[in-house]
Amino acid sequence: MTYRPCKRAEFVIGRFIERRVSGSRSKTLFANNMNVSRWRDPAPDFDPDLDAPSPRSLEAWMNECATEATDATSIAGHLARAWRALFESSGVIQVAACAIWIGVGENGRLELLGRDGTFDDSSLEHQTAVVASEQAWPRHPFWILDGEGAARDLALQLGMLSERVPSPSLCVPMGEEGLALLWIQSEDGELASGWKPLVNACANQGATLLSFALRLERMNSSLHGLAESVADAIDEREPHREGRSRAVAYYAALIAREMGLDEGEVAQIEFAALWHSMGRLSVSEAVLNKDSALSESELAQVRASSEWGARKLDGVDGMYPIALAVRHQHERFDGQGSPDALQGEDIPMGARVLAVAARFAAMTGRRADRGPMSVVGGAMEDVAAASGKALDPEVVSAFLRAMGRSL
């Protein structure tokens, strides 16, 4: 499995929303239409057995909306926009604004992670809340005015109330993963008859999306923690290398983001950096801890270690891009490196980023024969001097910008 936070989750919504919303006329919340936050539904209890309208068309809509999203926060934002666009296109409900709250952690804490529509900024000051008890969590959608007890209190707490912004109209739970608050508008105070199954269908889809994203985030977090622990164990085999791989990963991710790479690529490069020393497990501790110069056979053992590490990583499904970066981390931009003497852009991007990050981390780390090199006037100048020779000038430039310097 490749460490990347929910990259290209197949359900997520985006391009469709951009097409439908960007071209529509903007609306001011509650400016021209009647706010229905005070509506009383004549039949407020939703029928859980009611089938979703046009399941195939809803599925097609979800697939058409699929785009990139990196985590639950991205999905929440897409959901808020998608709900409004779907309701508007259906003609069943006109939603002026939508806020998505998602449960995070195990202490009942909710966070406002997605919203779409016009909100009073002063009403967004408090973007976290705590569910007091399991009984406070609503089980079915309900009109705020008709809600009772702890569930209604929770909905009002999340409603971002202020003197200028009315309370939301409808509270829609998405399983146990999150809540959607909808501000509904109508010119005549009436809703089309198909609104209940449509809301139910969206709630079910939203629960599936959020559950999927949150599970992936937890899995990715655990996998990342495992990678850090293994990296620490590898580093601790050698004196003065404690924390080296974490440092390389930090600088590699910094460079990748400065270069504008997407979060999936950033995550792969960070993972490769954490395990860039995997191959050193193939080198004996006697060689790693040797104080004197290495023999030719010992040097050959060290030089071959990156290939060994790459082979081990490539044996795991989904690790090929990471293994590729590890294998080629000692290539040089001028083609004088190893193991394949690749040159320029023939060297994988991950390996080019890794080369800069590892060089800087090595120079600013302690070694048996010297202390850490100074950052300014030492390590950064060395990196800059290697630009176009050992190192990719584009990557070096991004590194220096991220560090507040320039070539």
GROMACS .gro file of C-alpha atoms in nm:
model
  407
    1MET     CA    1   0.000   0.000   0.000
    2THR     CA    2   0.134   0.344  -0.091
    3TYR     CA    3   0.113   0.606   0.180
    4ARG     CA    4  -0.107   0.876   0.037
    5PRO     CA    5  -0.400   1.034   0.220
    6CYS     CA    6  -0.715   0.927   0.041
    7LYS     CA    7  -0.570   1.007  -0.302
    8ARG     CA    8  -0.831   1.003  -0.581
    9ALA     CA    9  -1.102   0.855  -0.362
   10GLU     CA   10  -1.338   0.727  -0.627
   11PHE     CA   11  -1.654   0.870  -0.476
   12VAL     CA   12  -1.547   1.229  -0.431
   13ILE     CA   13  -1.722   1.525  -0.589
   14GLY     CA   14  -1.580   1.820  -0.779
   15ARG     CA   15  -1.571   1.882  -1.152
   16PHE     CA   16  -1.948   1.863  -1.183
   17ILE     CA   17  -1.983   2.118  -0.908
   18GLU     CA   18  -1.741   2.359  -1.071
   19ARG     CA   19  -1.937   2.338  -1.396
   20ARG     CA   20  -2.276   2.389  -1.238
   21VAL     CA   21  -2.195   2.643  -0.969
   22SER     CA   22  -1.938   2.862  -1.141
   23GLY     CA   23  -2.183   2.945  -1.418
   24SER     CA   24  -2.484   3.006  -1.198
   25ARG     CA   25  -2.587   3.346  -1.068
   26SER     CA   26  -2.464   3.417  -0.717
   27LYS     CA   27  -2.723   3.444  -0.444
   28THR     CA   28  -2.720   3.637  -0.121
   29LEU     CA   29  -2.838   3.431   0.171
   30PHE     CA   30  -3.197   3.515   0.262
   31ALA     CA   31  -3.189   3.831   0.049
   32ASN     CA   32  -3.465   3.760  -0.201
   33ASN     CA   33  -3.621   3.434  -0.094
   34MET     CA   34  -3.812   3.339   0.213
   35ASN     CA   35  -3.601   3.171   0.483
   36VAL     CA   36  -3.775   2.857   0.597
   37SER     CA   37  -3.580   2.797   0.917
   38ARG     CA   38  -3.910   2.837   1.106
   39TRP     CA   39  -4.103   2.585   0.900
   40ARG     CA   40  -4.282   2.306   1.074
   41ASP     CA   41  -4.295   1.993   0.863
   42PRO     CA   42  -4.644   1.844   0.869
   43ALA     CA   43  -4.479   1.499   0.877
   44PRO     CA   44  -4.137   1.555   1.034
   45ASP     CA   45  -4.049   1.188   1.081
   46PHE     CA   46  -3.859   1.051   0.781
   47ASP     CA   47  -3.953   0.710   0.652
   48PRO     CA   48  -3.627   0.507   0.670
   49ASP     CA   49  -3.769   0.249   0.428
   50LEU     CA   50  -3.830   0.506   0.156
   51ASP     CA   51  -3.616   0.427  -0.147
   52ALA     CA   52  -3.388   0.691  -0.292
   53PRO     CA   53  -3.520   0.853  -0.611
   54SER     CA   54  -3.363   0.727  -0.933
   55PRO     CA   55  -3.078   0.528  -0.776
   56ARG     CA   56  -2.908   0.488  -1.112
   57SER     CA   57  -2.917   0.857  -1.188
   58LEU     CA   58  -2.784   0.936  -0.840
   59GLU     CA   59  -2.501   0.687  -0.888
   60ALA     CA   60  -2.424   0.837  -1.229
   61TRP     CA   61  -2.423   1.181  -1.073
   62MET     CA   62  -2.177   1.069  -0.805
   63ASN     CA   63  -1.947   0.916  -1.065
   64GLU     CA   64  -1.964   1.228  -1.281
   65CYS     CA   65  -1.872   1.434  -0.977
   66ALA     CA   66  -1.568   1.221  -0.895
   67THR     CA   67  -1.242   1.415  -0.869
   68GLU     CA   68  -0.937   1.438  -0.649
   69ALA     CA   69  -0.962   1.479  -0.274
   70THR     CA   70  -0.693   1.421  -0.020
   71ASP     CA   71  -0.872   1.380   0.311
   72ALA     CA   72  -1.198   1.414   0.503
   73THR     CA   73  -1.168   1.794   0.494
   74SER     CA   74  -1.158   1.795   0.115
   75ILE     CA   75  -1.449   1.555   0.096
   76ALA     CA   76  -1.654   1.769   0.336
   77GLY     CA   77  -1.600   2.075   0.117
   78HIS     CA   78  -1.696   1.882  -0.196
   79LEU     CA   79  -2.004   1.744  -0.022
   80ALA     CA   80  -2.128   2.087   0.082
   81ARG     CA   81  -2.101   2.216  -0.276
   82ALA     CA   82  -2.241   1.894  -0.421
   83TRP     CA   83  -2.550   1.893  -0.204
   84ARG     CA   84  -2.640   2.247  -0.303
   85ALA     CA   85  -2.580   2.178  -0.672
   86LEU     CA   86  -2.779   1.854  -0.672
   87PHE     CA   87  -3.074   2.005  -0.490
   88GLU     CA   88  -3.076   2.304  -0.724
   89SER     CA   89  -3.059   2.090  -1.036
   90SER     CA   90  -3.335   1.860  -0.908
   91GLY     CA   91  -3.571   2.151  -0.846
   92VAL     CA   92  -3.688   1.979  -0.528
   93ILE     CA   93  -3.511   2.192  -0.266
   94GLN     CA   94  -3.327   2.520  -0.292
   95VAL     CA   95  -3.046   2.521  -0.036
   96ALA     CA   96  -2.899   2.865   0.029
   97ALA     CA   97  -2.615   2.730   0.241
   98CYS     CA   98  -2.479   2.400   0.369
   99ALA     CA   99  -2.239   2.328   0.655
  100ILE     CA  100  -2.076   1.987   0.707
  101TRP     CA  101  -1.959   1.885   1.054
  102ILE     CA  102  -1.748   1.572   1.092
  103GLY     CA  103  -1.671   1.372   1.404
  104VAL     CA  104  -1.298   1.355   1.478
  105GLY     CA  105  -1.124   1.159   1.750
  106GLU     CA  106  -1.295   0.949   2.011
  107ASN     CA  107  -1.406   1.220   2.251
  108GLY     CA  108  -1.721   1.324   2.069
  109ARG     CA  109  -1.556   1.628   1.913
  110LEU     CA  110  -1.705   1.769   1.593
  111GLU     CA  111  -1.530   2.004   1.353
  112LEU     CA  112  -1.673   2.227   1.081
  113LEU     CA  113  -1.480   2.094   0.780
  114GLY     CA  114  -1.695   2.195   0.485
  115ARG     CA  115  -1.936   2.473   0.396
  116ASP     CA  116  -2.085   2.631   0.088
  117GLY     CA  117  -2.306   2.936   0.055
  118THR     CA  118  -2.305   3.277   0.218
  119PHE     CA  119  -2.228   3.291   0.587
  120ASP     CA  120  -2.172   3.574   0.830
  121ASP     CA  121  -1.803   3.544   0.923
  122SER     CA  122  -1.880   3.630   1.283
  123SER     CA  123  -2.091   3.316   1.303
  124LEU     CA  124  -1.791   3.099   1.212
  125GLU     CA  125  -1.576   3.187   1.512
  126HIS     CA  126  -1.649   2.859   1.688
  127GLN     CA  127  -1.579   2.574   1.450
  128THR     CA  128  -1.561   2.290   1.701
  129ALA     CA  129  -1.820   2.136   1.928
  130VAL     CA  130  -1.846   1.836   2.155
  131VAL     CA  131  -2.134   1.588   2.151
  132ALA     CA  132  -2.232   1.563   2.517
  133SER     CA  133  -2.362   1.207   2.495
  134GLU     CA  134  -2.465   0.936   2.251
  135GLN     CA  135  -2.826   1.040   2.304
  136ALA     CA  136  -2.743   1.385   2.166
  137TRP     CA  137  -2.663   1.241   1.823
  138PRO     CA  138  -2.968   1.261   1.593
  139ARG     CA  139  -3.072   0.939   1.423
  140HIS     CA  140  -3.289   1.087   1.148
  141PRO     CA  141  -3.311   1.423   0.968
  142PHE     CA  142  -3.531   1.674   1.147
  143TRP     CA  143  -3.648   2.032   1.116
  144ILE     CA  144  -3.468   2.242   1.375
  145LEU     CA  145  -3.792   2.390   1.505
  146ASP     CA  146  -3.940   2.045   1.556
  147GLY     CA  147  -3.632   1.891   1.717
  148GLU     CA  148  -3.636   1.801   2.081
  149GLY     CA  149  -3.391   1.763   2.366
  150ALA     CA  150  -3.016   1.715   2.325
  151ALA     CA  151  -3.030   1.659   1.948
  152ARG     CA  152  -3.197   1.995   1.890
  153ASP     CA  153  -2.955   2.167   2.129
  154LEU     CA  154  -2.663   2.017   1.936
  155ALA     CA  155  -2.806   2.130   1.602
  156LEU     CA  156  -2.851   2.482   1.733
  157GLN     CA  157  -2.499   2.480   1.876
  158LEU     CA  158  -2.362   2.387   1.533
  159GLY     CA  159  -2.587   2.636   1.356
  160MET     CA  160  -2.338   2.922   1.387
  161LEU     CA  161  -2.606   3.152   1.521
  162SER     CA  162  -2.563   3.526   1.529
  163GLU     CA  163  -2.792   3.827   1.532
  164ARG     CA  164  -2.775   3.850   1.153
  165VAL     CA  165  -2.792   3.486   1.050
  166PRO     CA  166  -3.105   3.278   1.116
  167SER     CA  167  -3.079   2.923   1.240
  168PRO     CA  168  -3.049   2.643   0.983
  169SER     CA  169  -3.366   2.480   0.860
  170LEU     CA  170  -3.279   2.113   0.853
  171CYS     CA  171  -3.033   1.889   1.039
  172VAL     CA  172  -2.928   1.577   0.846
  173PRO     CA  173  -2.713   1.311   1.017
  174MET     CA  174  -2.477   1.114   0.792
  175GLY     CA  175  -2.458   0.789   0.982
  176GLU     CA  176  -2.233   0.838   1.282
  177GLU     CA  177  -1.967   1.019   1.081
  178GLY     CA  178  -2.104   1.371   1.053
  179LEU     CA  179  -2.392   1.614   1.031
  180ALA     CA  180  -2.513   1.841   0.752
  181LEU     CA  181  -2.699   2.162   0.835
  182LEU     CA  182  -2.907   2.303   0.551
  183TRP     CA  183  -3.040   2.657   0.516
  184ILE     CA  184  -3.340   2.610   0.285
  185GLN     CA  185  -3.515   2.877   0.077
  186SER     CA  186  -3.853   2.887  -0.093
  187GLU     CA  187  -4.048   3.168  -0.258
  188ASP     CA  188  -4.385   3.025  -0.161
  189GLY     CA  189  -4.296   2.836   0.158
  190GLU     CA  190  -4.362   2.498  -0.002
  191LEU     CA  191  -4.137   2.207  -0.083
  192ALA     CA  192  -4.178   1.956  -0.366
  193SER     CA  193  -4.301   1.616  -0.258
  194GLY     CA  194  -3.977   1.434  -0.342
  195TRP     CA  195  -3.753   1.615  -0.095
  196LYS     CA  196  -3.746   1.345   0.174
  197PRO     CA  197  -3.606   1.056  -0.033
  198LEU     CA  198  -3.358   1.292  -0.198
  199VAL     CA  199  -3.227   1.408   0.141
  200ASN     CA  200  -3.214   1.047   0.263
  201ALA     CA  201  -3.017   0.943  -0.045
  202CYS     CA  202  -2.768   1.224   0.003
  203ALA     CA  203  -2.731   1.139   0.372
  204ASN     CA  204  -2.651   0.777   0.287
  205GLN     CA  205  -2.400   0.879   0.019
  206GLY     CA  206  -2.241   1.130   0.255
  207ALA     CA  207  -2.208   0.871   0.532
  208THR     CA  208  -2.038   0.631   0.289
  209LEU     CA  209  -1.796   0.897   0.167
  210LEU     CA  210  -1.700   1.018   0.513
  211SER     CA  211  -1.665   0.669   0.656
  212PHE     CA  212  -1.439   0.576   0.364
  213ALA     CA  213  -1.224   0.887   0.405
  214LEU     CA  214  -1.193   0.861   0.783
  215ARG     CA  215  -1.094   0.493   0.764
  216LEU     CA  216  -0.827   0.575   0.507
  217GLU     CA  217  -0.696   0.860   0.719
  218ARG     CA  218  -0.664   0.631   1.020
  219MET     CA  219  -0.495   0.362   0.811
  220ASN     CA  220  -0.257   0.613   0.655
  221SER     CA  221  -0.174   0.760   0.994
  222SER     CA  222  -0.093   0.414   1.130
  223LEU     CA  223   0.114   0.330   0.822
  224HIS     CA  224   0.305   0.656   0.850
  225GLY     CA  225   0.374   0.589   1.218
  226LEU     CA  226   0.503   0.243   1.130
  227ALA     CA  227   0.729   0.390   0.862
  228GLU     CA  228   0.873   0.637   1.114
  229SER     CA  229   0.936   0.361   1.370
  230VAL     CA  230   1.116   0.143   1.114
  231ALA     CA  231   1.319   0.444   0.997
  232ASP     CA  232   1.418   0.519   1.357
  233ALA     CA  233   1.527   0.158   1.409
  234ILE     CA  234   1.745   0.172   1.097
  235ASP     CA  235   1.904   0.503   1.197
  236GLU     CA  236   1.978   0.384   1.550
  237ARG     CA  237   2.211   0.114   1.415
  238GLU     CA  238   2.467   0.388   1.351
  239PRO     CA  239   2.612   0.646   1.588
  240HIS     CA  240   2.505   1.006   1.527
  241ARG     CA  241   2.225   0.912   1.282
  242GLU     CA  242   1.934   0.925   1.525
  243GLY     CA  243   1.646   1.109   1.360
  244ARG     CA  244   1.823   1.144   1.025
  245SER     CA  245   1.548   0.984   0.817
  246ARG     CA  246   1.280   1.200   0.982
  247ALA     CA  247   1.487   1.507   0.897
  248VAL     CA  248   1.523   1.397   0.534
  249ALA     CA  249   1.147   1.338   0.517
  250TYR     CA  250   1.076   1.684   0.658
  251TYR     CA  251   1.295   1.862   0.402
  252ALA     CA  252   1.175   1.641   0.115
  253ALA     CA  253   0.810   1.723   0.187
  254LEU     CA  254   0.900   2.092   0.222
  255ILE     CA  255   1.067   2.092  -0.119
  256ALA     CA  256   0.789   1.894  -0.289
  257ARG     CA  257   0.520   2.134  -0.167
  258GLU     CA  258   0.727   2.436  -0.268
  259MET     CA  259   0.748   2.286  -0.618
  260GLY     CA  260   0.369   2.263  -0.632
  261LEU     CA  261   0.349   1.883  -0.648
  262ASP     CA  262   0.013   1.740  -0.552
  263GLU     CA  263  -0.035   1.589  -0.208
  264GLY     CA  264  -0.024   1.236  -0.342
  265GLU     CA  265   0.324   1.294  -0.484
  266VAL     CA  266   0.430   1.475  -0.167
  267ALA     CA  267   0.320   1.177   0.042
  268GLN     CA  268   0.511   0.932  -0.180
  269ILE     CA  269   0.828   1.141  -0.163
  270GLU     CA  270   0.796   1.178   0.214
  271PHE     CA  271   0.753   0.803   0.250
  272ALA     CA  272   1.057   0.739   0.026
  273ALA     CA  273   1.258   0.978   0.241
  274LEU     CA  274   1.163   0.798   0.560
  275TRP     CA  275   1.289   0.472   0.413
  276HIS     CA  276   1.574   0.606   0.203
  277SER     CA  277   1.821   0.423   0.430
  278MET     CA  278   1.642   0.089   0.408
  279GLY     CA  279   1.935  -0.054   0.214
  280ARG     CA  280   2.173   0.009   0.503
  281LEU     CA  281   2.019  -0.297   0.667
  282SER     CA  282   2.221  -0.498   0.412
  283VAL     CA  283   2.546  -0.343   0.539
  284SER     CA  284   2.715  -0.496   0.842
  285GLU     CA  285   2.736  -0.286   1.158
  286ALA     CA  286   3.113  -0.335   1.153
  287VAL     CA  287   3.127  -0.148   0.823
  288LEU     CA  288   2.874   0.119   0.927
  289ASN     CA  289   3.060   0.192   1.251
  290LYS     CA  290   3.413   0.171   1.111
  291ASP     CA  291   3.628   0.473   1.204
  292SER     CA  292   3.898   0.423   0.940
  293ALA     CA  293   3.870   0.437   0.562
  294LEU     CA  294   3.662   0.167   0.398
  295SER     CA  295   3.817  -0.094   0.173
  296GLU     CA  296   3.707  -0.132  -0.189
  297SER     CA  297   3.485  -0.429  -0.104
  298GLU     CA  298   3.329  -0.238   0.184
  299LEU     CA  299   3.265   0.063  -0.038
  300ALA     CA  300   3.101  -0.164  -0.295
  301GLN     CA  301   2.875  -0.300  -0.020
  302VAL     CA  302   2.767   0.050   0.080
  303ARG     CA  303   2.713   0.162  -0.282
  304ALA     CA  304   2.490  -0.137  -0.351
  305SER     CA  305   2.275  -0.077  -0.046
  306SER     CA  306   2.027   0.158  -0.217
  307GLU     CA  307   1.951  -0.103  -0.483
  308TRP     CA  308   1.901  -0.364  -0.211
  309GLY     CA  309   1.659  -0.136  -0.025
  310ALA     CA  310   1.470  -0.057  -0.345
  311ARG     CA  311   1.426  -0.427  -0.422
  312LYS     CA  312   1.281  -0.490  -0.077
  313LEU     CA  313   1.036  -0.201  -0.114
  314ASP     CA  314   0.939  -0.295  -0.467
  315GLY     CA  315   0.835  -0.636  -0.338
  316VAL     CA  316   0.541  -0.468  -0.162
  317ASP     CA  317   0.232  -0.398  -0.373
  318GLY     CA  318   0.197  -0.026  -0.454
  319MET     CA  319   0.550   0.068  -0.349
  320TYR     CA  320   0.702   0.097  -0.697
  321PRO     CA  321   0.723   0.482  -0.708
  322ILE     CA  322   0.881   0.482  -0.363
  323ALA     CA  323   1.126   0.207  -0.455
  324LEU     CA  324   1.219   0.401  -0.770
  325ALA     CA  325   1.309   0.711  -0.568
  326VAL     CA  326   1.514   0.505  -0.321
  327ARG     CA  327   1.703   0.325  -0.600
  328HIS     CA  328   1.804   0.642  -0.781
  329GLN     CA  329   1.872   0.873  -0.486
  330HIS     CA  330   2.247   0.871  -0.562
  331GLU     CA  331   2.217   0.962  -0.929
  332ARG     CA  332   2.369   1.296  -1.027
  333PHE     CA  333   2.201   1.556  -1.245
  334ASP     CA  334   2.514   1.562  -1.466
  335GLY     CA  335   2.493   1.187  -1.525
  336GLN     CA  336   2.796   1.090  -1.313
  337GLY     CA  337   2.600   0.913  -1.040
  338SER     CA  338   2.492   0.558  -0.963
  339PRO     CA  339   2.353   0.298  -1.006
  340ASP     CA  340   2.248   0.373  -1.367
  341ALA     CA  341   2.422   0.702  -1.450
  342LEU     CA  342   2.088   0.866  -1.530
  343GLN     CA  343   2.102   1.232  -1.628
  344GLY     CA  344   1.876   1.535  -1.587
  345GLU     CA  345   1.503   1.471  -1.604
  346ASP     CA  346   1.561   1.102  -1.670
  347ILE     CA  347   1.613   1.075  -1.296
  348PRO     CA  348   1.277   1.025  -1.121
  349MET     CA  349   1.147   1.343  -0.957
  350GLY     CA  350   1.126   1.173  -0.618
  351ALA     CA  351   1.494   1.080  -0.638
  352ARG     CA  352   1.594   1.434  -0.736
  353VAL     CA  353   1.406   1.578  -0.437
  354LEU     CA  354   1.549   1.309  -0.210
  355ALA     CA  355   1.905   1.392  -0.319
  356VAL     CA  356   1.873   1.755  -0.208
  357ALA     CA  357   1.696   1.673   0.118
  358ALA     CA  358   1.940   1.397   0.213
  359ARG     CA  359   2.244   1.610   0.131
  360PHE     CA  360   2.125   1.898   0.348
  361ALA     CA  361   2.020   1.670   0.636
  362ALA     CA  362   2.358   1.490   0.627
  363MET     CA  363   2.557   1.813   0.640
  364THR     CA  364   2.355   1.962   0.924
  365GLY     CA  365   2.367   1.637   1.121
  366ARG     CA  366   2.645   1.522   1.350
  367ARG     CA  367   2.904   1.272   1.227
  368ALA     CA  368   3.177   1.077   1.405
  369ASP     CA  369   3.450   1.296   1.251
  370ARG     CA  370   3.279   1.638   1.282
  371GLY     CA  371   2.996   1.833   1.432
  372PRO     CA  372   2.696   1.969   1.242
  373MET     CA  373   2.774   2.211   0.959
  374SER     CA  374   2.621   2.556   0.995
  375VAL     CA  375   2.303   2.614   0.797
  376VAL     CA  376   2.385   2.961   0.664
  377GLY     CA  377   2.732   2.989   0.517
  378GLY     CA  378   2.775   2.615   0.519
  379ALA     CA  379   2.513   2.356   0.424
  380MET     CA  380   2.289   2.584   0.217
  381GLU     CA  381   2.584   2.719   0.021
  382ASP     CA  382   2.703   2.364  -0.045
  383VAL     CA  383   2.360   2.271  -0.182
  384ALA     CA  384   2.355   2.583  -0.400
  385ALA     CA  385   2.705   2.508  -0.533
  386ALA     CA  386   2.597   2.159  -0.639
  387SER     CA  387   2.309   2.295  -0.849
  388GLY     CA  388   2.333   2.173  -1.208
  389LYS     CA  389   2.610   1.928  -1.115
  390ALA     CA  390   2.504   1.672  -0.857
  391LEU     CA  391   2.164   1.830  -0.797
  392ASP     CA  392   1.867   1.939  -1.010
  393PRO     CA  393   1.866   2.323  -1.032
  394GLU     CA  394   1.485   2.335  -1.016
  395VAL     CA  395   1.480   2.130  -0.696
  396VAL     CA  396   1.764   2.332  -0.543
  397SER     CA  397   1.583   2.656  -0.623
  398ALA     CA  398   1.265   2.528  -0.459
  399PHE     CA  399   1.461   2.419  -0.151
  400LEU     CA  400   1.630   2.756  -0.113
  401ARG     CA  401   1.298   2.941  -0.156
  402ALA     CA  402   1.139   2.723   0.109
  403MET     CA  403   1.430   2.808   0.339
  404GLY     CA  404   1.402   3.180   0.268
  405ARG     CA  405   1.707   3.198   0.042
  406SER     CA  406   1.772   3.220  -0.331
  407LEU     CA  407   2.042   3.118  -0.578
   0.00000   0.00000   0.00000
